[in-house]
Structure formats: C-alpha cells, structure tokens
mmCIF file with all atom_site columns, C-alpha atoms in Angstrom:
data_model
loop_
_atom_site.group_PDB
_atom_site.id
_atom_site.type_symbol
_atom_site.label_atom_id
_atom_site.label_alt_id
_atom_site.label_comp_id
_atom_site.label_asym_id
_atom_site.label_entity_id
_atom_site.label_seq_id
_atom_site.pdbx_PDB_ins_code
_atom_site.Cartn_x
_atom_site.Cartn_y
_atom_site.Cartn_z
_atom_site.occupancy
_atom_site.B_iso_or_equiv
_atom_site.pdbx_formal_charge
_atom_site.auth_seq_id
_atom_site.auth_comp_id
_atom_site.auth_asym_id
_atom_site.auth_atom_id
_atom_site.pdbx_PDB_model_num
ATOM 1   C CA . MET A 1 1   ? 31.873  17.856 -7.887  1.00 41.00 ? 93  MET A CA 1
ATOM 2   C CA . THR A 1 2   ? 29.705  20.562 -9.465  1.00 44.00 ? 94  THR A CA 1
ATOM 3   C CA . ASP A 1 3   ? 27.172  20.161 -12.223 1.00 45.00 ? 95  ASP A CA 1
ATOM 4   C CA . THR A 1 4   ? 28.192  22.370 -15.150 1.00 44.00 ? 96  THR A CA 1
ATOM 5   C CA . ALA A 1 5   ? 25.802  20.855 -17.701 1.00 41.00 ? 97  ALA A CA 1
ATOM 6   C CA . PRO A 1 6   ? 23.392  23.365 -19.240 1.00 43.00 ? 98  PRO A CA 1
ATOM 7   C CA . ARG A 1 7   ? 19.828  23.239 -18.034 1.00 46.00 ? 99  ARG A CA 1
ATOM 8   C CA . ARG A 1 8   ? 17.434  21.420 -20.351 1.00 52.00 ? 100 ARG A CA 1
ATOM 9   C CA . THR A 1 9   ? 15.091  23.707 -22.278 1.00 56.00 ? 101 THR A CA 1
ATOM 10  C CA . ASP A 1 10  ? 12.410  21.005 -22.407 1.00 73.00 ? 102 ASP A CA 1
ATOM 11  C CA . LEU A 1 11  ? 11.737  21.621 -18.723 1.00 90.00 ? 103 LEU A CA 1
ATOM 12  C CA . TRP A 1 12  ? 9.903   24.872 -19.653 1.00 96.00 ? 104 TRP A CA 1
ATOM 13  C CA . ALA A 1 13  ? 6.114   24.997 -20.016 1.00 96.00 ? 105 ALA A CA 1
ATOM 14  C CA . VAL A 1 14  ? 4.020   28.147 -20.456 1.00 97.00 ? 106 VAL A CA 1
ATOM 15  C CA . SER A 1 15  ? 0.314   28.569 -19.795 1.00 97.00 ? 107 SER A CA 1
ATOM 16  C CA . PRO A 1 16  ? -2.236  31.340 -19.212 1.00 97.00 ? 108 PRO A CA 1
ATOM 17  C CA . ALA A 1 17  ? -2.691  32.392 -15.595 1.00 97.00 ? 109 ALA A CA 1
ATOM 18  C CA . ASP A 1 18  ? -4.776  34.718 -13.482 1.00 97.00 ? 110 ASP A CA 1
ATOM 19  C CA . VAL A 1 19  ? -2.749  37.912 -13.069 1.00 97.00 ? 111 VAL A CA 1
ATOM 20  C CA . THR A 1 20  ? -4.111  38.368 -9.529  1.00 96.00 ? 112 THR A CA 1
ATOM 21  C CA . THR A 1 21  ? -2.765  35.115 -8.031  1.00 97.00 ? 113 THR A CA 1
ATOM 22  C CA . PRO A 1 22  ? 0.025   35.313 -5.446  1.00 96.00 ? 114 PRO A CA 1
ATOM 23  C CA . GLU A 1 23  ? 2.346   33.504 -7.879  1.00 96.00 ? 115 GLU A CA 1
ATOM 24  C CA . ALA A 1 24  ? 1.672   36.057 -10.646 1.00 97.00 ? 116 ALA A CA 1
ATOM 25  C CA . LEU A 1 25  ? 1.995   39.000 -8.273  1.00 96.00 ? 117 LEU A CA 1
ATOM 26  C CA . GLU A 1 26  ? 5.341   37.697 -7.006  1.00 97.00 ? 118 GLU A CA 1
ATOM 27  C CA . LEU A 1 27  ? 6.705   37.456 -10.569 1.00 97.00 ? 119 LEU A CA 1
ATOM 28  C CA . LEU A 1 28  ? 5.384   40.921 -11.425 1.00 97.00 ? 120 LEU A CA 1
ATOM 29  C CA . ARG A 1 29  ? 7.033   42.371 -8.305  1.00 96.00 ? 121 ARG A CA 1
ATOM 30  C CA . GLU A 1 30  ? 10.351  40.728 -9.232  1.00 96.00 ? 122 GLU A CA 1
ATOM 31  C CA . TYR A 1 31  ? 10.011  42.032 -12.797 1.00 97.00 ? 123 TYR A CA 1
ATOM 32  C CA . TYR A 1 32  ? 9.339   45.567 -11.596 1.00 96.00 ? 124 TYR A CA 1
ATOM 33  C CA . TYR A 1 33  ? 12.162  45.542 -9.023  1.00 96.00 ? 125 TYR A CA 1
ATOM 34  C CA . ASP A 1 34  ? 14.563  44.208 -11.664 1.00 96.00 ? 126 ASP A CA 1
ATOM 35  C CA . VAL A 1 35  ? 13.829  46.846 -14.316 1.00 95.00 ? 127 VAL A CA 1
ATOM 36  C CA . ALA A 1 36  ? 13.407  49.685 -11.807 1.00 95.00 ? 128 ALA A CA 1
ATOM 37  C CA . ASN A 1 37  ? 16.685  48.948 -10.021 1.00 96.00 ? 129 ASN A CA 1
ATOM 38  C CA . ARG A 1 38  ? 18.507  48.780 -13.350 1.00 95.00 ? 130 ARG A CA 1
ATOM 39  C CA . TYR A 1 39  ? 17.121  52.246 -14.110 1.00 95.00 ? 131 TYR A CA 1
ATOM 40  C CA . TYR A 1 40  ? 18.093  53.601 -10.673 1.00 95.00 ? 132 TYR A CA 1
ATOM 41  C CA . ARG A 1 41  ? 21.633  52.195 -10.976 1.00 96.00 ? 133 ARG A CA 1
ATOM 42  C CA . LEU A 1 42  ? 22.099  53.595 -14.484 1.00 95.00 ? 134 LEU A CA 1
ATOM 43  C CA . HIS A 1 43  ? 20.659  57.053 -13.882 1.00 94.00 ? 135 HIS A CA 1
ATOM 44  C CA . LEU A 1 44  ? 21.122  57.661 -10.141 1.00 95.00 ? 136 LEU A CA 1
ATOM 45  C CA . GLY A 1 45  ? 24.031  55.366 -9.279  1.00 97.00 ? 137 GLY A CA 1
ATOM 46  C CA . ARG A 1 46  ? 22.083  53.533 -6.581  1.00 96.00 ? 138 ARG A CA 1
ATOM 47  C CA . GLU A 1 47  ? 19.388  50.961 -5.907  1.00 96.00 ? 139 GLU A CA 1
ATOM 48  C CA . GLY A 1 48  ? 15.811  52.115 -5.491  1.00 95.00 ? 140 GLY A CA 1
ATOM 49  C CA . THR A 1 49  ? 14.568  52.425 -1.928  1.00 95.00 ? 141 THR A CA 1
ATOM 50  C CA . PRO A 1 50  ? 11.816  50.060 -0.831  1.00 94.00 ? 142 PRO A CA 1
ATOM 51  C CA . GLU A 1 51  ? 9.436   53.028 -0.709  1.00 95.00 ? 143 GLU A CA 1
ATOM 52  C CA . GLU A 1 52  ? 10.337  54.115 -4.272  1.00 95.00 ? 144 GLU A CA 1
ATOM 53  C CA . LEU A 1 53  ? 10.004  50.577 -5.611  1.00 94.00 ? 145 LEU A CA 1
ATOM 54  C CA . GLU A 1 54  ? 6.670   49.874 -3.923  1.00 94.00 ? 146 GLU A CA 1
ATOM 55  C CA . SER A 1 55  ? 5.289   53.254 -5.009  1.00 95.00 ? 147 SER A CA 1
ATOM 56  C CA . GLY A 1 56  ? 6.350   52.631 -8.607  1.00 93.00 ? 148 GLY A CA 1
ATOM 57  C CA . LEU A 1 57  ? 4.874   49.144 -8.542  1.00 93.00 ? 149 LEU A CA 1
ATOM 58  C CA . ALA A 1 58  ? 1.562   50.539 -7.275  1.00 94.00 ? 150 ALA A CA 1
ATOM 59  C CA . ASP A 1 59  ? 1.603   53.084 -10.122 1.00 93.00 ? 151 ASP A CA 1
ATOM 60  C CA . SER A 1 60  ? 2.095   50.283 -12.696 1.00 91.00 ? 152 SER A CA 1
ATOM 61  C CA . PRO A 1 61  ? -0.968  48.050 -12.332 1.00 93.00 ? 153 PRO A CA 1
ATOM 62  C CA . SER A 1 62  ? -1.244  44.893 -14.408 1.00 96.00 ? 154 SER A CA 1
ATOM 63  C CA . ASP A 1 63  ? -4.976  44.308 -14.013 1.00 94.00 ? 155 ASP A CA 1
ATOM 64  C CA . ASP A 1 64  ? -5.497  44.954 -17.752 1.00 96.00 ? 156 ASP A CA 1
ATOM 65  C CA . LEU A 1 65  ? -3.626  41.717 -18.465 1.00 97.00 ? 157 LEU A CA 1
ATOM 66  C CA . ALA A 1 66  ? -6.864  39.761 -18.040 1.00 96.00 ? 158 ALA A CA 1
ATOM 67  C CA . GLY A 1 67  ? -9.794  38.965 -20.302 1.00 92.00 ? 159 GLY A CA 1
ATOM 68  C CA . PRO A 1 68  ? -11.476 39.909 -22.390 1.00 93.00 ? 160 PRO A CA 1
ATOM 69  C CA . ASP A 1 69  ? -8.770  42.199 -23.844 1.00 94.00 ? 161 ASP A CA 1
ATOM 70  C CA . GLY A 1 70  ? -5.692  40.935 -22.077 1.00 96.00 ? 162 GLY A CA 1
ATOM 71  C CA . LEU A 1 71  ? -3.863  37.790 -21.103 1.00 96.00 ? 163 LEU A CA 1
ATOM 72  C CA . PHE A 1 72  ? -1.136  36.868 -18.625 1.00 98.00 ? 164 PHE A CA 1
ATOM 73  C CA . LEU A 1 73  ? 1.244   33.951 -19.107 1.00 98.00 ? 165 LEU A CA 1
ATOM 74  C CA . ILE A 1 74  ? 3.438   32.177 -16.575 1.00 98.00 ? 166 ILE A CA 1
ATOM 75  C CA . GLY A 1 75  ? 6.413   30.075 -17.587 1.00 98.00 ? 167 GLY A CA 1
ATOM 76  C CA . ARG A 1 76  ? 7.329   27.142 -15.395 1.00 97.00 ? 168 ARG A CA 1
ATOM 77  C CA . HIS A 1 77  ? 10.710  25.482 -15.273 1.00 96.00 ? 169 HIS A CA 1
ATOM 78  C CA . ASP A 1 78  ? 10.434  21.957 -13.922 1.00 93.00 ? 170 ASP A CA 1
ATOM 79  C CA . GLY A 1 79  ? 6.998   22.864 -12.521 1.00 94.00 ? 171 GLY A CA 1
ATOM 80  C CA . THR A 1 80  ? 7.955   26.071 -10.689 1.00 96.00 ? 172 THR A CA 1
ATOM 81  C CA . ALA A 1 81  ? 6.917   29.538 -11.905 1.00 97.00 ? 173 ALA A CA 1
ATOM 82  C CA . HIS A 1 82  ? 10.008  31.428 -13.109 1.00 97.00 ? 174 HIS A CA 1
ATOM 83  C CA . SER A 1 83  ? 8.866   33.681 -15.970 1.00 97.00 ? 175 SER A CA 1
ATOM 84  C CA . CYS A 1 84  ? 5.948   35.759 -17.143 1.00 98.00 ? 176 CYS A CA 1
ATOM 85  C CA . ALA A 1 85  ? 4.609   37.943 -19.939 1.00 98.00 ? 177 ALA A CA 1
ATOM 86  C CA . GLY A 1 86  ? 1.474   39.950 -20.491 1.00 98.00 ? 178 GLY A CA 1
ATOM 87  C CA . LEU A 1 87  ? -0.559  40.920 -23.529 1.00 98.00 ? 179 LEU A CA 1
ATOM 88  C CA . ARG A 1 88  ? -3.160  43.630 -23.925 1.00 97.00 ? 180 ARG A CA 1
ATOM 89  C CA . ARG A 1 89  ? -5.233  44.286 -27.015 1.00 96.00 ? 181 ARG A CA 1
ATOM 90  C CA . LEU A 1 90  ? -4.589  47.780 -28.411 1.00 96.00 ? 182 LEU A CA 1
ATOM 91  C CA . ASP A 1 91  ? -7.044  47.497 -31.300 1.00 96.00 ? 183 ASP A CA 1
ATOM 92  C CA . SER A 1 92  ? -8.782  44.792 -33.319 1.00 94.00 ? 184 SER A CA 1
ATOM 93  C CA . THR A 1 93  ? -5.532  43.522 -34.886 1.00 96.00 ? 185 THR A CA 1
ATOM 94  C CA . THR A 1 94  ? -2.743  44.659 -32.518 1.00 98.00 ? 186 THR A CA 1
ATOM 95  C CA . ALA A 1 95  ? -1.664  43.301 -29.139 1.00 98.00 ? 187 ALA A CA 1
ATOM 96  C CA . GLU A 1 96  ? 0.966   44.901 -26.917 1.00 98.00 ? 188 GLU A CA 1
ATOM 97  C CA . LEU A 1 97  ? 3.549   42.725 -25.180 1.00 98.00 ? 189 LEU A CA 1
ATOM 98  C CA . THR A 1 98  ? 4.538   43.808 -21.677 1.00 97.00 ? 190 THR A CA 1
ATOM 99  C CA . ARG A 1 99  ? 5.978   42.557 -18.386 1.00 97.00 ? 191 ARG A CA 1
ATOM 100 C CA . VAL A 1 100 ? 8.337   40.036 -20.008 1.00 97.00 ? 192 VAL A CA 1
ATOM 101 C CA . TYR A 1 101 ? 10.491  38.515 -17.284 1.00 97.00 ? 193 TYR A CA 1
ATOM 102 C CA . VAL A 1 102 ? 12.648  35.439 -16.721 1.00 97.00 ? 194 VAL A CA 1
ATOM 103 C CA . ARG A 1 103 ? 14.289  35.067 -13.334 1.00 96.00 ? 195 ARG A CA 1
ATOM 104 C CA . PRO A 1 104 ? 18.008  35.863 -13.660 1.00 94.00 ? 196 PRO A CA 1
ATOM 105 C CA . GLY A 1 105 ? 19.212  32.414 -12.589 1.00 94.00 ? 197 GLY A CA 1
ATOM 106 C CA . LEU A 1 106 ? 17.320  30.787 -15.462 1.00 95.00 ? 198 LEU A CA 1
ATOM 107 C CA . ARG A 1 107 ? 18.114  33.225 -18.246 1.00 93.00 ? 199 ARG A CA 1
ATOM 108 C CA . GLY A 1 108 ? 19.786  31.476 -21.149 1.00 92.00 ? 200 GLY A CA 1
ATOM 109 C CA . THR A 1 109 ? 17.922  28.193 -20.615 1.00 94.00 ? 201 THR A CA 1
ATOM 110 C CA . GLY A 1 110 ? 15.310  28.643 -23.326 1.00 94.00 ? 202 GLY A CA 1
ATOM 111 C CA . GLY A 1 111 ? 12.624  30.093 -21.084 1.00 95.00 ? 203 GLY A CA 1
ATOM 112 C CA . GLY A 1 112 ? 12.448  33.358 -23.027 1.00 96.00 ? 204 GLY A CA 1
ATOM 113 C CA . ALA A 1 113 ? 12.026  31.498 -26.318 1.00 96.00 ? 205 ALA A CA 1
ATOM 114 C CA . ARG A 1 114 ? 9.255   29.303 -24.881 1.00 96.00 ? 206 ARG A CA 1
ATOM 115 C CA . LEU A 1 115 ? 7.571   32.373 -23.432 1.00 97.00 ? 207 LEU A CA 1
ATOM 116 C CA . LEU A 1 116 ? 7.643   34.271 -26.737 1.00 97.00 ? 208 LEU A CA 1
ATOM 117 C CA . ALA A 1 117 ? 6.294   31.263 -28.661 1.00 96.00 ? 209 ALA A CA 1
ATOM 118 C CA . ALA A 1 118 ? 3.380   31.132 -26.218 1.00 97.00 ? 210 ALA A CA 1
ATOM 119 C CA . VAL A 1 119 ? 2.930   34.914 -26.588 1.00 97.00 ? 211 VAL A CA 1
ATOM 120 C CA . ASP A 1 120 ? 2.498   34.501 -30.357 1.00 97.00 ? 212 ASP A CA 1
ATOM 121 C CA . GLU A 1 121 ? -0.184  31.861 -29.848 1.00 95.00 ? 213 GLU A CA 1
ATOM 122 C CA . ALA A 1 122 ? -1.910  33.905 -27.152 1.00 96.00 ? 214 ALA A CA 1
ATOM 123 C CA . ALA A 1 123 ? -1.888  37.039 -29.325 1.00 96.00 ? 215 ALA A CA 1
ATOM 124 C CA . ARG A 1 124 ? -3.561  35.079 -32.115 1.00 95.00 ? 216 ARG A CA 1
ATOM 125 C CA . SER A 1 125 ? -6.216  33.916 -29.623 1.00 92.00 ? 217 SER A CA 1
ATOM 126 C CA . LEU A 1 126 ? -6.945  37.615 -28.952 1.00 93.00 ? 218 LEU A CA 1
ATOM 127 C CA . GLY A 1 127 ? -7.391  38.137 -32.703 1.00 93.00 ? 219 GLY A CA 1
ATOM 128 C CA . ALA A 1 128 ? -4.092  39.937 -33.159 1.00 96.00 ? 220 ALA A CA 1
ATOM 129 C CA . GLU A 1 129 ? -2.179  39.955 -36.413 1.00 97.00 ? 221 GLU A CA 1
ATOM 130 C CA . ARG A 1 130 ? 0.638   42.042 -34.964 1.00 97.00 ? 222 ARG A CA 1
ATOM 131 C CA . ILE A 1 131 ? 2.446   42.354 -31.633 1.00 98.00 ? 223 ILE A CA 1
ATOM 132 C CA . VAL A 1 132 ? 4.118   45.600 -30.548 1.00 98.00 ? 224 VAL A CA 1
ATOM 133 C CA . LEU A 1 133 ? 6.136   46.564 -27.487 1.00 98.00 ? 225 LEU A CA 1
ATOM 134 C CA . ASP A 1 134 ? 8.184   49.380 -26.084 1.00 97.00 ? 226 ASP A CA 1
ATOM 135 C CA . THR A 1 135 ? 11.248  49.056 -23.909 1.00 97.00 ? 227 THR A CA 1
ATOM 136 C CA . ARG A 1 136 ? 14.348  50.858 -22.690 1.00 96.00 ? 228 ARG A CA 1
ATOM 137 C CA . LEU A 1 137 ? 17.704  50.908 -24.437 1.00 95.00 ? 229 LEU A CA 1
ATOM 138 C CA . ASP A 1 138 ? 19.526  49.567 -21.360 1.00 95.00 ? 230 ASP A CA 1
ATOM 139 C CA . LEU A 1 139 ? 17.474  46.342 -21.300 1.00 95.00 ? 231 LEU A CA 1
ATOM 140 C CA . VAL A 1 140 ? 19.888  44.762 -23.756 1.00 94.00 ? 232 VAL A CA 1
ATOM 141 C CA . GLU A 1 141 ? 19.048  41.120 -22.985 1.00 92.00 ? 233 GLU A CA 1
ATOM 142 C CA . ALA A 1 142 ? 15.365  41.705 -23.646 1.00 94.00 ? 234 ALA A CA 1
ATOM 143 C CA . ARG A 1 143 ? 16.091  43.621 -26.843 1.00 96.00 ? 235 ARG A CA 1
ATOM 144 C CA . ALA A 1 144 ? 18.335  40.803 -28.100 1.00 96.00 ? 236 ALA A CA 1
ATOM 145 C CA . LEU A 1 145 ? 15.626  38.251 -27.289 1.00 96.00 ? 237 LEU A CA 1
ATOM 146 C CA . TYR A 1 146 ? 13.008  40.208 -29.238 1.00 97.00 ? 238 TYR A CA 1
ATOM 147 C CA . LEU A 1 147 ? 15.255  40.641 -32.282 1.00 97.00 ? 239 LEU A CA 1
ATOM 148 C CA . HIS A 1 148 ? 16.181  36.950 -32.227 1.00 96.00 ? 240 HIS A CA 1
ATOM 149 C CA . HIS A 1 149 ? 12.476  36.041 -32.301 1.00 96.00 ? 241 HIS A CA 1
ATOM 150 C CA . GLY A 1 150 ? 11.398  38.107 -35.269 1.00 95.00 ? 242 GLY A CA 1
ATOM 151 C CA . TYR A 1 151 ? 10.683  41.521 -33.789 1.00 98.00 ? 243 TYR A CA 1
ATOM 152 C CA . GLN A 1 152 ? 11.905  44.548 -35.715 1.00 98.00 ? 244 GLN A CA 1
ATOM 153 C CA . GLU A 1 153 ? 12.357  48.122 -34.639 1.00 98.00 ? 245 GLU A CA 1
ATOM 154 C CA . ILE A 1 154 ? 9.305   50.232 -35.536 1.00 98.00 ? 246 ILE A CA 1
ATOM 155 C CA . PRO A 1 155 ? 8.335   53.905 -35.207 1.00 97.00 ? 247 PRO A CA 1
ATOM 156 C CA . ALA A 1 156 ? 7.142   55.011 -31.774 1.00 97.00 ? 248 ALA A CA 1
ATOM 157 C CA . TYR A 1 157 ? 3.514   54.089 -31.056 1.00 96.00 ? 249 TYR A CA 1
ATOM 158 C CA . SER A 1 158 ? 3.536   55.143 -27.382 1.00 94.00 ? 250 SER A CA 1
ATOM 159 C CA . ASN A 1 159 ? 5.085   57.903 -25.320 1.00 91.00 ? 251 ASN A CA 1
ATOM 160 C CA . GLY A 1 160 ? 5.598   56.450 -21.854 1.00 87.00 ? 252 GLY A CA 1
ATOM 161 C CA . PRO A 1 161 ? 8.364   57.896 -19.710 1.00 86.00 ? 253 PRO A CA 1
ATOM 162 C CA . TYR A 1 162 ? 10.546  54.800 -20.123 1.00 90.00 ? 254 TYR A CA 1
ATOM 163 C CA . ALA A 1 163 ? 9.789   53.997 -23.772 1.00 94.00 ? 255 ALA A CA 1
ATOM 164 C CA . GLN A 1 164 ? 13.023  54.500 -25.715 1.00 96.00 ? 256 GLN A CA 1
ATOM 165 C CA . VAL A 1 165 ? 12.755  51.902 -28.467 1.00 97.00 ? 257 VAL A CA 1
ATOM 166 C CA . TRP A 1 166 ? 9.751   50.192 -30.065 1.00 98.00 ? 258 TRP A CA 1
ATOM 167 C CA . TYR A 1 167 ? 9.470   46.776 -31.686 1.00 98.00 ? 259 TYR A CA 1
ATOM 168 C CA . GLY A 1 168 ? 6.822   45.038 -33.739 1.00 98.00 ? 260 GLY A CA 1
ATOM 169 C CA . LYS A 1 169 ? 6.210   41.618 -35.184 1.00 97.00 ? 261 LYS A CA 1
ATOM 170 C CA . GLU A 1 170 ? 3.711   40.618 -37.859 1.00 97.00 ? 262 GLU A CA 1
ATOM 171 C CA . LEU A 1 171 ? 2.231   37.273 -36.905 1.00 96.00 ? 263 LEU A CA 1
ATOM 172 C CA . THR A 1 172 ? 1.274   36.467 -40.501 1.00 76.00 ? 264 THR A CA 1
ATOM 173 C CA . ALA A 1 173 ? 4.921   36.861 -41.545 1.00 50.00 ? 265 ALA A CA 1
ATOM 174 C CA . LEU A 1 174 ? 5.921   34.472 -38.782 1.00 46.00 ? 266 LEU A CA 1
ATOM 175 C CA . ASP A 1 175 ? 3.427   31.898 -40.080 1.00 48.00 ? 267 ASP A CA 1
ATOM 176 C CA . ARG A 1 176 ? 4.976   32.090 -43.562 1.00 37.00 ? 268 ARG A CA 1
ATOM 177 C CA . GLN A 1 177 ? 8.498   31.693 -42.113 1.00 47.00 ? 269 GLN A CA 1
ATOM 178 C CA . ALA A 1 178 ? 7.471   28.662 -40.061 1.00 47.00 ? 270 ALA A CA 1
ATOM 179 C CA . GLY A 1 179 ? 5.819   26.924 -43.019 1.00 41.00 ? 271 GLY A CA 1
#
C-alpha cells in the first residue's frame, strides 16, 4: 500500500542561516546544478560536465548573501533543510531576490510559498520597500511561483548573461492587500 496523500504544508519552517555552513553550501550547489543543467539541456542538448558545473558554481559566489546588506534563508520540511533563498540590498529601498530553490521532490508542498513569505519579512528587515529579481524564461515553475505571490514583470534592471525576464514586488502594496 502506497501513501498518496499530499504532504502537509505546515511541516515547512523558514529561518535565516549562515550562507557558509555545509547545509547552505549543499543547497546552493543543488540549486546551481539544477538551473545550470536545465540551461545545458535546453541550449546544448546535454547535461553539464562536472568540470563545467563546478567552474560555474565557483564563478557564482553567494558570500554577499550575509549581513549587513544580505541575508540567506533556509526552508526546512519536517526539520530537514530542503529549500533556500537569498536577498541582497541593491539600494536603501530595494532588495534583490536570488538563489530561490526547493528540492524537486518537495515542490508543490507549499515550501515555495513559505519561503517567499519569509523573504518578504526578511526584505523588510533590511529596510526594503521593494523586491526585484531576474530569471530565465525556461524556469517556468519559478516564474509561476513569483507571479502567484504578487510579483509583476518589470523593465530590465540588470544585464546578466542569463537574465531574460525581470520581476518586482512592492512590499507596501502587499501590506495593503493583506490588511
């Protein structure tokens, strides 16, 4: 007999974490491998080699996701780390969301929603009134998650090699919607 009941969303908890811990680094590596391999499959028809993936990971440091101008969050499902997100302050009122990841086996269980709610609170703690992000068009699950949680497409604010679409969210507007 198999258990087909959906996983309970109340098993998710999100809290700030040190981006340099082994647990954080493991999630960041999984995030990078996931998005990089999707890119390699789409554009080159193959998986990335270990050398390509490790080189790309080394070229994408996350050390700015620490205080005083950054923050890293880890989401735990039933006590085990399974998701993450990072914030960095761009200016006095804007924070950038990056490195959003939920392990594939737990996608659809409410972890992304819990993570984004914690991101809003964390951005406010950094003094942000607005959150922005850039992403790729092929990351359709992430784009759907952002749109579902109040992000709207905005003009380009960055020009990274993988930035294809940009989203923003006014935190003050969110407060009015929640009230």
